CSV table of C-alpha atoms in Angstrom, one decimal:
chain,number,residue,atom,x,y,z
A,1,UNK,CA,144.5,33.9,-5.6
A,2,UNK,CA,143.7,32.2,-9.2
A,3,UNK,CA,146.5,31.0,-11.3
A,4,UNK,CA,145.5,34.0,-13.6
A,5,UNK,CA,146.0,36.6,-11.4
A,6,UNK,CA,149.5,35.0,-10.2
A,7,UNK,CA,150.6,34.5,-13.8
A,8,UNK,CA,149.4,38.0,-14.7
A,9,UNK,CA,151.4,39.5,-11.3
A,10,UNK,CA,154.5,37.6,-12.2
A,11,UNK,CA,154.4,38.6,-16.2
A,12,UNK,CA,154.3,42.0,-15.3
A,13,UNK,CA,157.4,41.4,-12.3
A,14,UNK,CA,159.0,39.8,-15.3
A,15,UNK,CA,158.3,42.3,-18.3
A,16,UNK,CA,157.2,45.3,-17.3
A,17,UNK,CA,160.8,45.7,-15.3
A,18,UNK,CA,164.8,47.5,-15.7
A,19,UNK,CA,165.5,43.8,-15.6
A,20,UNK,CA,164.1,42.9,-18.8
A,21,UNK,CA,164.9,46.3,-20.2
A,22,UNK,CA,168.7,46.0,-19.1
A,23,UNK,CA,169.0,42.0,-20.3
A,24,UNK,CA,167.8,42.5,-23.6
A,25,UNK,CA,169.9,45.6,-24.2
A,26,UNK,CA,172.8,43.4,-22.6
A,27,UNK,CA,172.1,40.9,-25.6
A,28,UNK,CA,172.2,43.3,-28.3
A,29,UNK,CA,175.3,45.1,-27.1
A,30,UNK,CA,177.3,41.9,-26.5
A,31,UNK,CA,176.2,40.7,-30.0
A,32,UNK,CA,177.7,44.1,-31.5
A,33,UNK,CA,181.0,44.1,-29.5
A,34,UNK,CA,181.1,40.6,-31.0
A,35,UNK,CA,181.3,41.9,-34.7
A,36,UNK,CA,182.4,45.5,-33.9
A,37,UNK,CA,186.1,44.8,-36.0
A,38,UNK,CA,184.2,44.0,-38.7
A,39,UNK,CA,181.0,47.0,-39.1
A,40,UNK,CA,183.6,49.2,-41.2
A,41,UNK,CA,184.7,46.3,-43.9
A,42,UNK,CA,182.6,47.0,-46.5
A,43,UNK,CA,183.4,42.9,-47.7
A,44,UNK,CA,181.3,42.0,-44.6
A,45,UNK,CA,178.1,44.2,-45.3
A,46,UNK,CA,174.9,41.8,-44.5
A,47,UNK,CA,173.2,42.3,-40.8
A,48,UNK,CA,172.3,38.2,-41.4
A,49,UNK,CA,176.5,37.9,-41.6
A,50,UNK,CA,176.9,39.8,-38.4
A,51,UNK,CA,174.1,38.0,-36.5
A,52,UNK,CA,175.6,34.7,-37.5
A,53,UNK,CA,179.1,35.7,-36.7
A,54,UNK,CA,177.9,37.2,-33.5
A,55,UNK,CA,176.2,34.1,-31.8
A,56,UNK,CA,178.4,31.0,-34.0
A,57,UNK,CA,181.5,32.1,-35.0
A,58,UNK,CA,182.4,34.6,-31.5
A,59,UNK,CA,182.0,32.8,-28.6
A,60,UNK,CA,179.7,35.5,-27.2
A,61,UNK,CA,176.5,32.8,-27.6
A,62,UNK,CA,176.8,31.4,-24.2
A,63,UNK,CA,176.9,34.6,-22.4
A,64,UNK,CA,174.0,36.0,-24.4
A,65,UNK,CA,172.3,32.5,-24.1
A,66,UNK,CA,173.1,30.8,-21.0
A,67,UNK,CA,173.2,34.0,-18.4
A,68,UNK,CA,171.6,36.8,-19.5
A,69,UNK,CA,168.1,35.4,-20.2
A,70,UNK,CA,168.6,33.9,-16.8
A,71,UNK,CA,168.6,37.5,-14.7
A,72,UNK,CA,165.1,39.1,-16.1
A,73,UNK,CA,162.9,36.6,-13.8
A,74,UNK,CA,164.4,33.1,-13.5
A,75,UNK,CA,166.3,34.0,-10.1
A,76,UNK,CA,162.9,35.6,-8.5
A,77,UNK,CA,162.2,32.5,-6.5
A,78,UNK,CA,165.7,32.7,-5.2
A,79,UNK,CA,165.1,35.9,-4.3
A,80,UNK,CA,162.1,35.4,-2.6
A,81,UNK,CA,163.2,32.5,-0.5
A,82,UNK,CA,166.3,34.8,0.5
A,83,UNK,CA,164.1,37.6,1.6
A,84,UNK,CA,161.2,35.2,2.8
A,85,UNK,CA,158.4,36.1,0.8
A,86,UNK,CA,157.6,33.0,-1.0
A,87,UNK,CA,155.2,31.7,2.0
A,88,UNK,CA,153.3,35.2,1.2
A,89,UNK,CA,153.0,33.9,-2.3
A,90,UNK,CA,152.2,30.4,-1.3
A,91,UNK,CA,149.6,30.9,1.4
A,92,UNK,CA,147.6,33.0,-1.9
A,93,UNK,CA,148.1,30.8,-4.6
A,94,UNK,CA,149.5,27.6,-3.7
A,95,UNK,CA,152.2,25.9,-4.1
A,96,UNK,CA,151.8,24.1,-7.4
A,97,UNK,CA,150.2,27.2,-9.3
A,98,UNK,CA,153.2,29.7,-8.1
A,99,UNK,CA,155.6,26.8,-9.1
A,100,UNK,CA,154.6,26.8,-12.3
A,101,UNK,CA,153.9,30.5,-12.7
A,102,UNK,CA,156.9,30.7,-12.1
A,103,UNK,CA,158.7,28.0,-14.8
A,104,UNK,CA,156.0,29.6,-17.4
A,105,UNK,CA,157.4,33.4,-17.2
A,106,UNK,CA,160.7,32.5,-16.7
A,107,UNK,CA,160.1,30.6,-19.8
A,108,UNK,CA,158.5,33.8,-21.5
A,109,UNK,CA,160.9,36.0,-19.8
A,110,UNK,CA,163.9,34.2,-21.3
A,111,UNK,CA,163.1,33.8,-25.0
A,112,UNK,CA,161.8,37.3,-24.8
A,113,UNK,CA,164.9,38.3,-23.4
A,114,UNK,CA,167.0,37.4,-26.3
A,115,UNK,CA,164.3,37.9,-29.0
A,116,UNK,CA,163.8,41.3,-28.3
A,117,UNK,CA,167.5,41.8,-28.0
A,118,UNK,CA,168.2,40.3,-31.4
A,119,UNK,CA,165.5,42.5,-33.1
A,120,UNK,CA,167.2,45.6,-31.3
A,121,UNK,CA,170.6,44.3,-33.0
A,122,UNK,CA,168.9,44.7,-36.0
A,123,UNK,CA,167.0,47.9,-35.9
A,124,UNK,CA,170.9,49.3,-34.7
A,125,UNK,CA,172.2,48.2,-38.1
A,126,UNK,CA,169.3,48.6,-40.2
A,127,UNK,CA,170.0,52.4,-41.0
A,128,UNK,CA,173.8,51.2,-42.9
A,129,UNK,CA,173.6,47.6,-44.0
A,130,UNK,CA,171.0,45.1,-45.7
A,131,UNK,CA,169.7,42.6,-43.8
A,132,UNK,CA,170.7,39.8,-46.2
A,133,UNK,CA,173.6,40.1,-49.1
A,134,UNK,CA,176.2,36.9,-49.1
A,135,UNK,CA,175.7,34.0,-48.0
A,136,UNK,CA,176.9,32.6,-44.9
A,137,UNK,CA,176.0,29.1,-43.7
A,138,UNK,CA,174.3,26.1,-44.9
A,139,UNK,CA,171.6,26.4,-42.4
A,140,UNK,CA,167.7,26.1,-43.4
A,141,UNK,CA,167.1,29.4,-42.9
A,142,UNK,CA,169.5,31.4,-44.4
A,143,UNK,CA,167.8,29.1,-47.5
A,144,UNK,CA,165.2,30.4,-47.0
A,145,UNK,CA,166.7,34.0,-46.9
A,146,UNK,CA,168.1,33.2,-50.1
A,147,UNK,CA,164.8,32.4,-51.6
A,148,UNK,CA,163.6,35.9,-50.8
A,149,UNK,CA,162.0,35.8,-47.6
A,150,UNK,CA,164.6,37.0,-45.5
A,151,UNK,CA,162.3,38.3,-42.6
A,152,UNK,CA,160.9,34.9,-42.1
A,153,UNK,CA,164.2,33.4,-42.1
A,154,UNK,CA,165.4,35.7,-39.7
A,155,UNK,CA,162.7,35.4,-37.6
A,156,UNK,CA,163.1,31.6,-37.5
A,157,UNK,CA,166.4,31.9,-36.7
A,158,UNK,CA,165.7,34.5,-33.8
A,159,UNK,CA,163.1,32.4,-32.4
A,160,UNK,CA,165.4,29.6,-32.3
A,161,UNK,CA,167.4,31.1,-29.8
A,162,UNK,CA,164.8,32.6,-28.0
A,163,UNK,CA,164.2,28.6,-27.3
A,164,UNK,CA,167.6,28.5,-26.4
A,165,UNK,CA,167.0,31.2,-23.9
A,166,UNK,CA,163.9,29.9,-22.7
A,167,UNK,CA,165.7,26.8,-21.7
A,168,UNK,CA,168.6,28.4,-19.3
A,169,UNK,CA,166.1,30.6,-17.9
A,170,UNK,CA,163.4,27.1,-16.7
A,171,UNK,CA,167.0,25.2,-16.2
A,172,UNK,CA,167.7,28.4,-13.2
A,173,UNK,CA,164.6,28.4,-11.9
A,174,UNK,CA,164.7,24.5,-11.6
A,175,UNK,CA,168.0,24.6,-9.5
A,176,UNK,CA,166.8,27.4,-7.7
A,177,UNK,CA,164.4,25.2,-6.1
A,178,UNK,CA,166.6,22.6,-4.8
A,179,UNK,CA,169.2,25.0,-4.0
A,180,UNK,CA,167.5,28.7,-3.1
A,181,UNK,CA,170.2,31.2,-3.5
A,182,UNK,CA,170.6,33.9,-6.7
A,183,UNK,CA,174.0,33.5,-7.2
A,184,UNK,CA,173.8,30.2,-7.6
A,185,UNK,CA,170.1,30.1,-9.8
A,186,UNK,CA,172.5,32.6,-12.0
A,187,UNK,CA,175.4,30.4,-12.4
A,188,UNK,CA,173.7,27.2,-12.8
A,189,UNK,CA,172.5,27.1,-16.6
A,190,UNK,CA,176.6,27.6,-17.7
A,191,UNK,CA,177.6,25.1,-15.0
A,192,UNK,CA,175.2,22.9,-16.4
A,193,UNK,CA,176.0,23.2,-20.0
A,194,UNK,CA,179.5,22.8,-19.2
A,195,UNK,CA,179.3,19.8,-17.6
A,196,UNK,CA,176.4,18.5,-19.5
A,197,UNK,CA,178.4,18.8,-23.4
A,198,UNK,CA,181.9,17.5,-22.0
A,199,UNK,CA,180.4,14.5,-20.4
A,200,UNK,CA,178.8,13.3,-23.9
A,201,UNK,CA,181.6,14.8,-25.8
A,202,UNK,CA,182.7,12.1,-28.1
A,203,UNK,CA,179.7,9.7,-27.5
A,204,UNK,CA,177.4,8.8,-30.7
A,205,UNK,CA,174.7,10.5,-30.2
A,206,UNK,CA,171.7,11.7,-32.6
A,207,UNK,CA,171.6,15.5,-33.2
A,208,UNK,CA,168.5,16.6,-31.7
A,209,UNK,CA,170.0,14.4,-28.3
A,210,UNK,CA,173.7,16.8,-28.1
A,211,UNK,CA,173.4,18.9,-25.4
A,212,UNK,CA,175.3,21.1,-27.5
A,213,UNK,CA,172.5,21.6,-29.9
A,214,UNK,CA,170.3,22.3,-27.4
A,215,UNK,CA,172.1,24.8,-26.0
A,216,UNK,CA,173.9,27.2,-28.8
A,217,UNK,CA,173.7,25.2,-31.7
A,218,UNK,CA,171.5,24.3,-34.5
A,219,UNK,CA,170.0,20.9,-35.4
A,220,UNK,CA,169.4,21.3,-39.1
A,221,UNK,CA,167.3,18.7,-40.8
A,222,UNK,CA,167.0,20.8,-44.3
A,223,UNK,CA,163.6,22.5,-43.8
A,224,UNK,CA,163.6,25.5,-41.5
A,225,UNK,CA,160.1,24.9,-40.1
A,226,UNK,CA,161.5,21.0,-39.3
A,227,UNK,CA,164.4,22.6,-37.9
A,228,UNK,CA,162.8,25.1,-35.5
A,229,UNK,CA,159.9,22.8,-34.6
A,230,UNK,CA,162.5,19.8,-33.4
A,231,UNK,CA,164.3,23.0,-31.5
A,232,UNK,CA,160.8,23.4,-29.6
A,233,UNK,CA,159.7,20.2,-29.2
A,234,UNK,CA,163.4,19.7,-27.0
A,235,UNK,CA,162.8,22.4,-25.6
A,236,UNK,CA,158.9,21.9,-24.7
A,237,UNK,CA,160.2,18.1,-23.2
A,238,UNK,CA,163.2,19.5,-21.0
A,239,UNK,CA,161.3,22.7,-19.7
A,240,UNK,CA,158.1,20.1,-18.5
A,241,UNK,CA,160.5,17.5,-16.7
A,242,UNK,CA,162.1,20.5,-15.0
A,243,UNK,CA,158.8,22.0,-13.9
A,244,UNK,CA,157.4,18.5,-12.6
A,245,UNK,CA,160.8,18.5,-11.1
A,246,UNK,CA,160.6,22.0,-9.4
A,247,UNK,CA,156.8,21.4,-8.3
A,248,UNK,CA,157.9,18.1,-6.1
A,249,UNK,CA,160.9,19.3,-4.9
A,250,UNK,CA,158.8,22.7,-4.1
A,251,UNK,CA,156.2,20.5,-1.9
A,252,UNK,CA,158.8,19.2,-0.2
A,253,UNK,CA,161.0,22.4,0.5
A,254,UNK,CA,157.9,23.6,2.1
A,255,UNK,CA,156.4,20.9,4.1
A,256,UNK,CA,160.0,20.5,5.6
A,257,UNK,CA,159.8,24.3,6.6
């Protein structure tokens, strides 16, 4: 089988599914029980307030961030291993093109999982507030909202989070590898995180190197397009170590069997 025809099989598993359908529906419900208190204070009347709110100021942005992106596709190996039909897969395509099929789409899977769910919490609230009236935070983007291009900023802003997503779906996939069971793929990218921002909390460290920043947070250097291209660049350099990890282990999980 040729690396196009996996990668188009698995894209379909991944998109054309009640997973990705139910996850992205899961983020833009969680994002609007976040804010729900506040959707009748007429003080409070800018969707680019509640989106803020909803993934800075809530708490809600790990759950949205670091397990639901991680259920459309990233746990499909595990699954497979569990119900032994990765060898089916492997025997086809070989074992470094459905490794990195798989990283890819759980890549694409991930960010599109909480894109598409942040666009949705927009469209909700379109019909009774603006999308941009106060201003919020002293982020690049909502500058950029100020200066009147408001759906660029907010789609800078989405897309950084779709990174973010992107990220704890590869991170899944990765441990998955090493240790094949769903549960665990599922759990992994929080456990991680945890672990990962209390062990350099404290430590002097640049911006764009806090674990924290990669995973709910924003590294703002002033410019929005700066900002989101350092967001992808981290993201671009942790997903690629992963995948070379996940490939290696992968030859060896298989030559063992």
């Amino acid at each position: 089988m040729k690396f196009k025809n996996l990668f188009a099989t698995d894209v379909r598993r991944a998109l054309l599914s009640w997973r990705f359908l139910l996850s992205s529906s899961g983020v833009s419900c969680i994002m609007l029980g976040a804010v729900s208190g506040l959707l009748r204070k007429s003080d409070f009347s800018s969707i680019w307030y509640f989106m803020y709110l909803s993934m800075g100021g809530s708490g809600t942005a790990s759950i949205i961030l670091s397990i639901i992106p991680v259920f459309t596709f990233a746990i499909s190996f595990a699954i497979e291993w569990e119900e032994k039909a990765v060898y089916f897969w492997i025997v086809r395509a070989g074992i470094i093109r459905y490794t990195i099929s798989k990283i890819v789409v759980s890549a694409i899977s991930g960010f599109l999982t909480v894109v598409v769910g942040m666009i949705l919490f927009i469209v909700i609230l379109m019909p009774w507030f603006p999308l941009f009236a106060i201003s919020s935070t002293d982020y690049s983007y909502e500058i950029l909202m100020g200066q009147g291009y408001v759906l660029l900023g907010m789609l800078l802003y989405i897309a950084h989070f779709g990174f973010t997503g992107a990220l704890m779906a590869v991170c899944a996939m990765w441990i998955s590898v090493y240790i094949p069971n769903r549960f665990v793929a599922a759990a992994s990218p929080v456990v991680l995180q945890f672990t990962l921002t209390r062990f350099t909390s404290g430590r002097e460290l640049p911006g764009y190197l806090t674990p924290i920043l990669w995973f709910d947070g924003i590294y703002d250097v002033g410019s929005p397009f700066a900002t989101l291209l350092i967001k992808l660049t981290t993201v671009l350099v942790l997903c690629s170590l992963m995948g070379i990890a996940a490939t290696v282990q992968m030859k060896r999980r298989v030559s063992r069997a």
